[in-house]
CSV table of C-alpha atoms in Angstrom, one decimal:
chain,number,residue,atom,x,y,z
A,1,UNK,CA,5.8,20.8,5.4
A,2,UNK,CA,5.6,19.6,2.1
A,3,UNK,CA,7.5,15.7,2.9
A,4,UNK,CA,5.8,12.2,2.5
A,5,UNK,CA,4.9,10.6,5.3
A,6,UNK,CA,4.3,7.0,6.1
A,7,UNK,CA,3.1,5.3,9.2
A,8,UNK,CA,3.5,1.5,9.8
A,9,UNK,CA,5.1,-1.3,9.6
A,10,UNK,CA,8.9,-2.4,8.2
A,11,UNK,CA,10.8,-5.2,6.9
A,12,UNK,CA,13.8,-5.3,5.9
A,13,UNK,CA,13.8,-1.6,5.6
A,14,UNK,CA,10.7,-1.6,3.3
A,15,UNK,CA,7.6,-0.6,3.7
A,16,UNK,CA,5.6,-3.8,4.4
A,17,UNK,CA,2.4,-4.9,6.5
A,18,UNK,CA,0.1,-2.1,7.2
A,19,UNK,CA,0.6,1.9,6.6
A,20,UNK,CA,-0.5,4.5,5.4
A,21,UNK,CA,1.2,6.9,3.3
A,22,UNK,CA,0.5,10.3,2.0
A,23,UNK,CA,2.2,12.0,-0.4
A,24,UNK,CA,1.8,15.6,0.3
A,25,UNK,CA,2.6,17.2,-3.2
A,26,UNK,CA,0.7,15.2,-5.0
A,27,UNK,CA,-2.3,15.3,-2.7
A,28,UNK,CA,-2.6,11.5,-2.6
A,29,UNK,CA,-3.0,9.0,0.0
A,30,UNK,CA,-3.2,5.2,0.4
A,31,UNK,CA,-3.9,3.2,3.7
A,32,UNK,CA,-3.8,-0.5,3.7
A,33,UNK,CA,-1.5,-3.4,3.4
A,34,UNK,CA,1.9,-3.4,2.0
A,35,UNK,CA,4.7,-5.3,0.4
A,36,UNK,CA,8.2,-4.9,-0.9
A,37,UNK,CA,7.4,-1.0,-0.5
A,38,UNK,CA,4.5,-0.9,-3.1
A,39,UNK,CA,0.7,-1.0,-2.0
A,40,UNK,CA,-0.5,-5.2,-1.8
A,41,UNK,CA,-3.6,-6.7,-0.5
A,42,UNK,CA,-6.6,-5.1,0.8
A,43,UNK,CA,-6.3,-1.1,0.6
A,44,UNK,CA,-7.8,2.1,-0.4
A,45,UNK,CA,-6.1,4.6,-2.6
A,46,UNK,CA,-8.1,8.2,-2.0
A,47,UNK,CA,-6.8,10.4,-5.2
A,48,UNK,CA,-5.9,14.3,-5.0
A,49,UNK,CA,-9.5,16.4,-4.9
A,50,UNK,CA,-10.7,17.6,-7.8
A,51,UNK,CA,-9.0,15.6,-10.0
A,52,UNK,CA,-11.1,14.7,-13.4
A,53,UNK,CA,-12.1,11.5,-13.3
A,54,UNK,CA,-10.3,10.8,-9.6
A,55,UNK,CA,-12.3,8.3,-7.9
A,56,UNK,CA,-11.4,6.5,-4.4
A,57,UNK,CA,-10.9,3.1,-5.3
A,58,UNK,CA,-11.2,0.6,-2.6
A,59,UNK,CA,-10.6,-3.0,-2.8
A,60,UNK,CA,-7.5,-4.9,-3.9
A,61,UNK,CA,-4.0,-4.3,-4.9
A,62,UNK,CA,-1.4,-6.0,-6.5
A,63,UNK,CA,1.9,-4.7,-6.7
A,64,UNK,CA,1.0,-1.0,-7.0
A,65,UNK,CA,-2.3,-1.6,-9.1
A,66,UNK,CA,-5.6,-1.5,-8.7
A,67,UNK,CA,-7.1,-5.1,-9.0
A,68,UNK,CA,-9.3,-7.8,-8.4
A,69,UNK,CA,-9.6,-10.2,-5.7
A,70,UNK,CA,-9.3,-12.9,-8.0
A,71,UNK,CA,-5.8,-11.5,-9.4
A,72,UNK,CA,-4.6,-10.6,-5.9
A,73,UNK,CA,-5.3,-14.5,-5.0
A,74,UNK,CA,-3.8,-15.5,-8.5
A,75,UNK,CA,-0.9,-13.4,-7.5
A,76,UNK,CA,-0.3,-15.4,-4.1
A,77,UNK,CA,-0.7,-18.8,-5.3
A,78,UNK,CA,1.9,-17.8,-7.7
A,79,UNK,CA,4.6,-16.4,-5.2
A,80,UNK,CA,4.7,-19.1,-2.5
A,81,UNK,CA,1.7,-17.4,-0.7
A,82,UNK,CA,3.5,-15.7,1.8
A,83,UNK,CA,3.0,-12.0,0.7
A,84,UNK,CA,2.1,-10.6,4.0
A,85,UNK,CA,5.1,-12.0,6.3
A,86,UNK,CA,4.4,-10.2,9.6
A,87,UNK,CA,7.9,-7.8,10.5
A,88,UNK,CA,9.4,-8.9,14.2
A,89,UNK,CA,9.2,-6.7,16.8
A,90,UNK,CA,9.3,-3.1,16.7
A,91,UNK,CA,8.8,-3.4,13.0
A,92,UNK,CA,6.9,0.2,13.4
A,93,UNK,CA,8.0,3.5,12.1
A,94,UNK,CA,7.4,7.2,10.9
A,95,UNK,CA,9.4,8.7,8.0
């Protein structure tokens, strides 16, 4: 099967908390923490073998991007610090 999949957590019908995704065409895969759909916080992005140049890059993210602490803490300060709000309840799913 050549679909996406995601495991984890939900809000508000985004992909938010912790997941994993893999995106099967593309032979790419991050695990870590989400928000507002787009990798943020602590993660690790593992690019498509045998890519030139494709290296795993562990650390931080903000907003999609490969960062620093520093600029992930910057980031927080700046938006109220509330970037990893916790979905309620059952807040888990597969697509």
């Amino acid at each position: 099967m050549d679909r996406d999949i995601y495991e984890g957590e939900f809000h508000e019908g985004l992909r938010q908390g912790i997941g994993k995704m893999i995106w099967k065409i593309r032979g790419e895969e991050y695990e870590g923490e989400w928000y507002q759909d787009e990798p943020h916080g602590k993660g690790k992005f593992k690019p498509k073998d045998g890519v030139p140049g494709g290296k795993i890059q562990e650390g931080w993210f903000v907003q999609g991007k490969f960062s620093t602490e520093e600029e992930y803490m910057t980031w927080k300060a700046e938006n109220g610090g509330g970037a990893h709000r916790r979905p309620s309840a059952g807040g888990m799913k597969k697509t």
